[in-house]
Amino acid sequence: MKIIVNRIIVKATCPYCGCLCDDVEVTLEDGEIYSIKNACPLGRMKINSATSNVRNLKYLIKSGNDKIEVTVDEAVEETANLLLSADKPILYGWSNTSCEAQRLGLKIAKILRGVWDNTTSVCHGTAAIATAESGIPSATLGEVKNRADLIIYWGSNPLEAHPRHFKRYSYYSKGRFVSNNARRKMIVIDVRETSAARLADKFIQVKPNSDYKVISTLHHIIKFGEPPERKAAEVNINDLMEAAKLIKEAKFGVVFFGLGLTMTGYGYCNLDALYSLIRELNRFSKWVTIPMRGHYNVTGANIVASYMTGFPFAVDFSTGKPYYNPGETTIIDLLYHNECDLLMSVAADPLGTLPGEVVSKTIGMKIIAQDPFPTPTTEAADIVLPTLICGVETGGTAYRMDGVPIPLKPILKSRLNLLSDEELLKKILERISWRR
Amino acid sequence: MDILIENGVFVERIKGRDPIVINAERKVILPGGVDLHSHFAGSKVTLGRLLRPEEHRLRHQFGNSGNHIGTGWATPTPFLCGYLYSKLGYAKIVEPAVPPLKARHTHEEMRGIPYMDKMSLLLLGNSWIIMDLIAQKRLKLLEKYVLWVLWASKTYGIKLVAPGSGEAWAWGKSITHIDDEIPNFSITPKDIIYNLARVNKEIGLKTPVHLHTNNLGSPGNYQTTIDSLKTVENLGLRDGDSPFIIHLVHAQFSSYKGDSWKTFSSGSEEVAAYINSNSHVSFDLGQIIFSNTTTMTADGAWQYNLYRLTGGKWINNDVENETASGIVPYTFKRKNYVNAIQWAVGLELALLVKDPWKLAVTTDHPNGGVFTSYPVIIAWLMNKKFRERTIEKINSKAKHIIILPSIDREYTLFETVIVTRSAPARIMGVKDGATIGIGKEANLAIYDLGDPERDLGENPVKLIKGLSSANYNIKNGLIVMKNGVPVQDFNGVTYYSGGVNESEELTELVDYYFKEYYTVEKENYIVQKGEVMHPVNVLEEVFK
Ligand SMILES: [Zn+2]
């Protein structure tokens, strides 16, 4: 007996990390995933999650200790009720969904005079603050692929967190002026010997929270040819001298930085120091720096918020005009100081990811959770809004870690009768606008 | 006299009943304004926002009105941008610097700009494909590629920013002479200027090549400017509404003499003389306004120089295989010698070039200043005394070497209408959108400028106030703005050019660059029509 299958290959943009690989190919048989080509294990897992049973399937509203199933319209109505009766709602998340959804979220927050914050405030927010402080010399990833002869990873673990970064954009990629990795050198700077460190021409191990001092020392060496007299950083000076030599020999260099710089001691000063070093290096040759962004569309969230309001995250609309002051209008600070009475989470899991002392403040708050997957946040929510998986079951626009916009594609038609983030938020926006 | 409008166009008589009647007695009625060079949307504008949160605390609007969000001075949010232009009486605006790889971003922001028709210019002056094709002398294929990449990005025309210099800047170097060879490419900036101007004419784009000259901003650059314009002298004129073969953008920044900042002086007489005696050049002012702003350009090397001069903030953002870019905040100061001369150079160019049809008023928003300053420029052009009042306040050394005080010309109101409407519309190839005539698009602005029997230039304060806020802005026959208050939602069209060419040679070429050098797939590089607000292709969609 012969079974005839309808087999097609579709191109996909991987909705996992900030690499936003757009060369993924998914083979579908009768609408089901048969195989996935060009994706890393993380992307593969994300794309396969469409077929997982661990999904939010129903619109749920809390009633006493239980949650009861309702229709989408009832869920939207109840969401509008809670949002409109809140004093100062915070709408948080946004990094795992499309720019279209992010835009609607900002409009909803504006109408409600609430706060719109995204996961940047707990990952690369310090890099945005440092950019506002002094600016960032940067480029798109193709510039690295085609030109870079020295690549530095600082406080990031590319092989684990961004598995295809090496091959597509950096050390292992081939480009016009660098035909293979024999012509590239790599320096890894980290608190531990990562797998990338073992491949590097030079690995410099730094003590936790000492990056600021190391950057400053390196800057001094590059500028004056010798380390500062007063020994500031507890790091092997010979290592830094060797790194400085490689740095000065490079024609085109790049520093990729991750959470090891953005979320450690000295905060945004780490980035301020890094950007300052990169500016200095541009006196000798060409240098750029690019953040290793985590979620696939966290960059889009910053871009959308910036053009919509002038600010990249932590936008507080409570006076009617957008107000931005990280440390005050960021989710951690708002929740910790009991400033908000409602938390709406979209495509994120604040209760599962924020520090315990902040999470404990959400007890008693109204919570609305919009997510394709069950999380501690959907678990605790008063309203659960299930959605399609953006980038797998539905499309949109996302921005890669270097700010290049790439379309997300619906890879397959969902077996679930649900709406996308964008469609659902549109309904909520309409409902709120109409009710006001 | 009555002006009649029905179904979005001017008509001889109205068929419908109960028309809306506006009494415009003693008011000035002008076609909707056209801004052919203003950086209002896209990647570098948003990077400017990221660089300067402080700038978004300077202006705020719509606090109480629904879901509209309006902040920003040099880089207003899209909604505020459309609102401010409409209030000014404008109808069509051109974003002049789109990196092809990030065209999707530009369209995403342009979709949020209400009221205006939009066009955008594609940065092609440092494109690898283009430089390689010129070097290989595959010039027919070059034509096909230009059509394809305009189509793929849904943009309208060609922009060259310091051709070849962006590629040099990708290595931290710069090019100072248009006959210098571009590193790794065996061609010169001159080759790029000549070939793209020729291609532009050949494929029949509606607007000439827009050129941001090499050495922009530097002392002594007027010679580079004239040399660049000479490069295309023998190409003749173009067919169609816009006869010019080259459009010199923000000419003010390219018309300097001297060999250092100390000996910096005006080159306006030389540049104006060249433009007066040749018919193939149009230009816009790039007038500076004494104020703080955020400068942004694809001229990465120049922005690095500016950063070294100011020592302040600097963003650099090069785009693979295509272009450089940079952003630097800057304050133009009256008492600064160089700034004072720059201010004079813009006005000198406008007053020395005899034919107003060759020029358009711009500030190269936000580089020289913000577009809401246009009424002040009009007042300077119309009133010599008003110019003198500003001259009194500028740097005293500069005061004595500029030629502006010796120029008596004052623009008539009619001439100001040409340089803010008719001329830019003609240069962009959208003349019908800025003409009050039967069957033409009904785009009108109505202003109260005082007693129309008197010389309107006489009272510059009244003139500036009147021009800054139209009583009515009528777009495609709809009242969209009344006394600065939005009346109804309206989204204009987005014009684009180019077309798909069914050519194997072209497919092979483009595929090669995507496979080897780009980091995105070709299919994701192409902006779909659905991503563009009301797309209108002014050329054929498919070419043979
Ligand atoms: Zn410009």
PDB file of C-alpha atoms in Angstrom, chain A residues 11 13 22-23 99 103 106-107 110-111 113 131-143 145-147 168-169 174 176-177 252 279 282-283 286 303-304 306-312 317 320-322 324 397 399-400 402-407 409 429, chain B residues 46 49-54 56-57 60 62-71 77-78 101-102 104-105 108-109 111 128 132 167 169-172 184-185 304 307-308 312-321 513 515-521 523-524 531:
ATOM      1  CA  LYS A  11      11.235  28.874   4.480  1.00  0.00           C
ATOM      2  CA  THR A  13      12.643  32.767  10.251  1.00  0.00           C
ATOM      3  CA  ASP A  22      16.112  33.370   8.224  1.00  0.00           C
ATOM      4  CA  ASP A  23      17.533  30.442   6.250  1.00  0.00           C
ATOM      5  CA  CYS A  99       6.491  44.474  16.192  1.00  0.00           C
ATOM      6  CA  ARG A 103       2.872  48.702  18.670  1.00  0.00           C
ATOM      7  CA  LEU A 106       2.020  50.809  23.399  1.00  0.00           C
ATOM      8  CA  LYS A 107      -1.266  52.243  22.187  1.00  0.00           C
ATOM      9  CA  LYS A 110      -1.165  55.123  26.292  1.00  0.00           C
ATOM     10  CA  ILE A 111      -4.946  55.032  26.474  1.00  0.00           C
ATOM     11  CA  ARG A 113      -2.176  55.836  31.189  1.00  0.00           C
ATOM     12  CA  THR A 131      23.952  54.496  24.308  1.00  0.00           C
ATOM     13  CA  ALA A 132      21.954  57.508  25.456  1.00  0.00           C
ATOM     14  CA  GLU A 133      24.968  58.542  27.514  1.00  0.00           C
ATOM     15  CA  SER A 134      27.576  58.468  24.753  1.00  0.00           C
ATOM     16  CA  GLY A 135      26.376  56.649  21.613  1.00  0.00           C
ATOM     17  CA  ILE A 136      27.458  53.306  20.190  1.00  0.00           C
ATOM     18  CA  PRO A 137      29.767  52.650  17.225  1.00  0.00           C
ATOM     19  CA  SER A 138      28.124  49.676  15.544  1.00  0.00           C
ATOM     20  CA  ALA A 139      27.334  47.928  12.269  1.00  0.00           C
ATOM     21  CA  THR A 140      25.198  45.132  10.882  1.00  0.00           C
ATOM     22  CA  LEU A 141      26.420  41.545  11.221  1.00  0.00           C
ATOM     23  CA  GLY A 142      27.332  41.310   7.538  1.00  0.00           C
ATOM     24  CA  GLU A 143      30.068  43.873   8.115  1.00  0.00           C
ATOM     25  CA  LYS A 145      31.162  38.510   8.177  1.00  0.00           C
ATOM     26  CA  ASN A 146      32.796  40.343   5.288  1.00  0.00           C
ATOM     27  CA  ARG A 147      35.527  42.321   7.026  1.00  0.00           C
ATOM     28  CA  ARG A 168      26.396  32.719  10.051  1.00  0.00           C
ATOM     29  CA  TYR A 169      27.876  36.000  11.178  1.00  0.00           C
ATOM     30  CA  LYS A 174      33.088  33.452   5.080  1.00  0.00           C
ATOM     31  CA  ARG A 176      34.309  39.071   0.831  1.00  0.00           C
ATOM     32  CA  PHE A 177      37.499  40.238   2.493  1.00  0.00           C
ATOM     33  CA  PHE A 252      38.410  45.579  11.387  1.00  0.00           C
ATOM     34  CA  ARG A 279      35.612  55.089  19.983  1.00  0.00           C
ATOM     35  CA  ASN A 282      38.460  53.999  15.657  1.00  0.00           C
ATOM     36  CA  ARG A 283      41.401  56.369  15.675  1.00  0.00           C
ATOM     37  CA  LYS A 286      37.740  50.244  12.185  1.00  0.00           C
ATOM     38  CA  ILE A 303      12.982  50.020  18.111  1.00  0.00           C
ATOM     39  CA  VAL A 304       9.185  50.141  18.142  1.00  0.00           C
ATOM     40  CA  SER A 306      11.747  54.303  20.463  1.00  0.00           C
ATOM     41  CA  TYR A 307       9.925  55.483  17.371  1.00  0.00           C
ATOM     42  CA  MET A 308       6.504  55.388  18.984  1.00  0.00           C
ATOM     43  CA  THR A 309       7.462  57.261  22.170  1.00  0.00           C
ATOM     44  CA  GLY A 310      11.098  58.358  21.955  1.00  0.00           C
ATOM     45  CA  PHE A 311      12.141  55.829  24.595  1.00  0.00           C
ATOM     46  CA  PRO A 312      13.332  52.229  24.200  1.00  0.00           C
ATOM     47  CA  PHE A 317       2.220  57.145  30.349  1.00  0.00           C
ATOM     48  CA  GLY A 320      -0.452  61.412  29.499  1.00  0.00           C
ATOM     49  CA  LYS A 321       3.008  62.004  28.090  1.00  0.00           C
ATOM     50  CA  PRO A 322       5.619  59.295  27.757  1.00  0.00           C
ATOM     51  CA  TYR A 324      11.180  57.292  30.870  1.00  0.00           C
ATOM     52  CA  THR A 397       8.033  41.626  11.664  1.00  0.00           C
ATOM     53  CA  TYR A 399      14.417  42.953  14.272  1.00  0.00           C
ATOM     54  CA  ARG A 400      17.672  41.042  14.526  1.00  0.00           C
ATOM     55  CA  ASP A 402      21.880  44.359  14.839  1.00  0.00           C
ATOM     56  CA  GLY A 403      18.645  46.152  13.927  1.00  0.00           C
ATOM     57  CA  VAL A 404      17.987  44.447  10.579  1.00  0.00           C
ATOM     58  CA  PRO A 405      14.231  43.918  10.101  1.00  0.00           C
ATOM     59  CA  ILE A 406      13.203  40.444   8.950  1.00  0.00           C
ATOM     60  CA  PRO A 407       9.721  39.063   8.303  1.00  0.00           C
ATOM     61  CA  LYS A 409       6.598  33.623   8.707  1.00  0.00           C
ATOM     62  CA  LEU A 429      -7.560  47.993  21.939  1.00  0.00           C
TER      63      LEU A 429
ATOM     64  CA  THR B  46      15.291  55.787  15.511  1.00  0.00           C
ATOM     65  CA  ARG B  49      15.923  58.765  19.302  1.00  0.00           C
ATOM     66  CA  LEU B  50      17.868  56.125  21.195  1.00  0.00           C
ATOM     67  CA  LEU B  51      20.862  58.470  21.405  1.00  0.00           C
ATOM     68  CA  ARG B  52      18.830  61.371  22.765  1.00  0.00           C
ATOM     69  CA  PRO B  53      15.996  60.593  25.161  1.00  0.00           C
ATOM     70  CA  GLU B  54      16.420  64.188  26.386  1.00  0.00           C
ATOM     71  CA  HIS B  56      11.892  63.746  23.534  1.00  0.00           C
ATOM     72  CA  ARG B  57      11.229  65.827  26.602  1.00  0.00           C
ATOM     73  CA  HIS B  60       4.918  66.745  23.596  1.00  0.00           C
ATOM     74  CA  PHE B  62      -1.744  64.513  22.261  1.00  0.00           C
ATOM     75  CA  GLY B  63      -1.525  63.831  26.033  1.00  0.00           C
ATOM     76  CA  ASN B  64      -5.270  63.559  26.212  1.00  0.00           C
ATOM     77  CA  SER B  65      -6.179  62.347  22.775  1.00  0.00           C
ATOM     78  CA  GLY B  66      -6.681  58.633  22.481  1.00  0.00           C
ATOM     79  CA  ASN B  67      -3.857  56.376  21.456  1.00  0.00           C
ATOM     80  CA  HIS B  68      -1.806  58.963  19.557  1.00  0.00           C
ATOM     81  CA  ILE B  69       1.677  59.463  20.920  1.00  0.00           C
ATOM     82  CA  GLY B  70       3.639  62.595  20.097  1.00  0.00           C
ATOM     83  CA  THR B  71       7.061  63.470  21.438  1.00  0.00           C
ATOM     84  CA  THR B  77       7.342  60.244  16.536  1.00  0.00           C
ATOM     85  CA  PRO B  78       5.628  59.254  13.265  1.00  0.00           C
ATOM     86  CA  LEU B 101      18.643  46.287   3.808  1.00  0.00           C
ATOM     87  CA  LYS B 102      16.613  48.374   6.244  1.00  0.00           C
ATOM     88  CA  ARG B 104      11.351  47.588   5.746  1.00  0.00           C
ATOM     89  CA  HIS B 105      12.068  49.679   8.831  1.00  0.00           C
ATOM     90  CA  GLU B 108       7.171  50.544   9.113  1.00  0.00           C
ATOM     91  CA  GLU B 109       7.589  54.085  10.433  1.00  0.00           C
ATOM     92  CA  ARG B 111       2.992  53.716   7.765  1.00  0.00           C
ATOM     93  CA  TRP B 128      28.892  46.640  -3.752  1.00  0.00           C
ATOM     94  CA  ASP B 132      31.228  45.919  -9.080  1.00  0.00           C
ATOM     95  CA  GLU B 167      33.035  51.921   1.547  1.00  0.00           C
ATOM     96  CA  TRP B 169      34.756  54.409   5.976  1.00  0.00           C
ATOM     97  CA  ALA B 170      33.926  50.744   6.443  1.00  0.00           C
ATOM     98  CA  TRP B 171      37.696  50.427   6.911  1.00  0.00           C
ATOM     99  CA  GLY B 172      37.890  53.616   8.957  1.00  0.00           C
ATOM    100  CA  ASN B 184      39.309  47.321  -3.191  1.00  0.00           C
ATOM    101  CA  PHE B 185      37.108  48.585  -6.039  1.00  0.00           C
ATOM    102  CA  TYR B 304      33.089  60.782  12.788  1.00  0.00           C
ATOM    103  CA  TYR B 307      32.124  63.773  16.658  1.00  0.00           C
ATOM    104  CA  ARG B 308      35.848  64.520  16.943  1.00  0.00           C
ATOM    105  CA  GLY B 312      30.063  64.577  22.376  1.00  0.00           C
ATOM    106  CA  LYS B 313      27.865  61.612  21.588  1.00  0.00           C
ATOM    107  CA  TRP B 314      28.342  59.555  18.442  1.00  0.00           C
ATOM    108  CA  ILE B 315      26.484  56.638  16.906  1.00  0.00           C
ATOM    109  CA  ASN B 316      27.923  54.819  13.927  1.00  0.00           C
ATOM    110  CA  ASN B 317      25.935  52.199  12.081  1.00  0.00           C
ATOM    111  CA  ASP B 318      27.301  50.745   8.872  1.00  0.00           C
ATOM    112  CA  VAL B 319      25.054  48.518   6.794  1.00  0.00           C
ATOM    113  CA  GLU B 320      26.642  45.529   5.077  1.00  0.00           C
ATOM    114  CA  ASN B 321      27.492  45.848   1.382  1.00  0.00           C
ATOM    115  CA  TYR B 513      25.554  38.491  -3.520  1.00  0.00           C
ATOM    116  CA  LYS B 515      24.620  33.723  -1.036  1.00  0.00           C
ATOM    117  CA  GLU B 516      28.120  35.104  -0.492  1.00  0.00           C
ATOM    118  CA  TYR B 517      27.885  38.477   1.201  1.00  0.00           C
ATOM    119  CA  TYR B 518      24.495  39.266   2.696  1.00  0.00           C
ATOM    120  CA  THR B 519      23.308  37.798   6.001  1.00  0.00           C
ATOM    121  CA  VAL B 520      19.639  37.629   5.046  1.00  0.00           C
ATOM    122  CA  GLU B 521      17.791  35.669   2.393  1.00  0.00           C
ATOM    123  CA  GLU B 523      13.153  36.831  -0.228  1.00  0.00           C
ATOM    124  CA  ASN B 524      13.345  38.586   3.147  1.00  0.00           C
ATOM    125  CA  GLU B 531       4.053  46.298   4.203  1.00  0.00           C
TER     126      GLU B 531
END
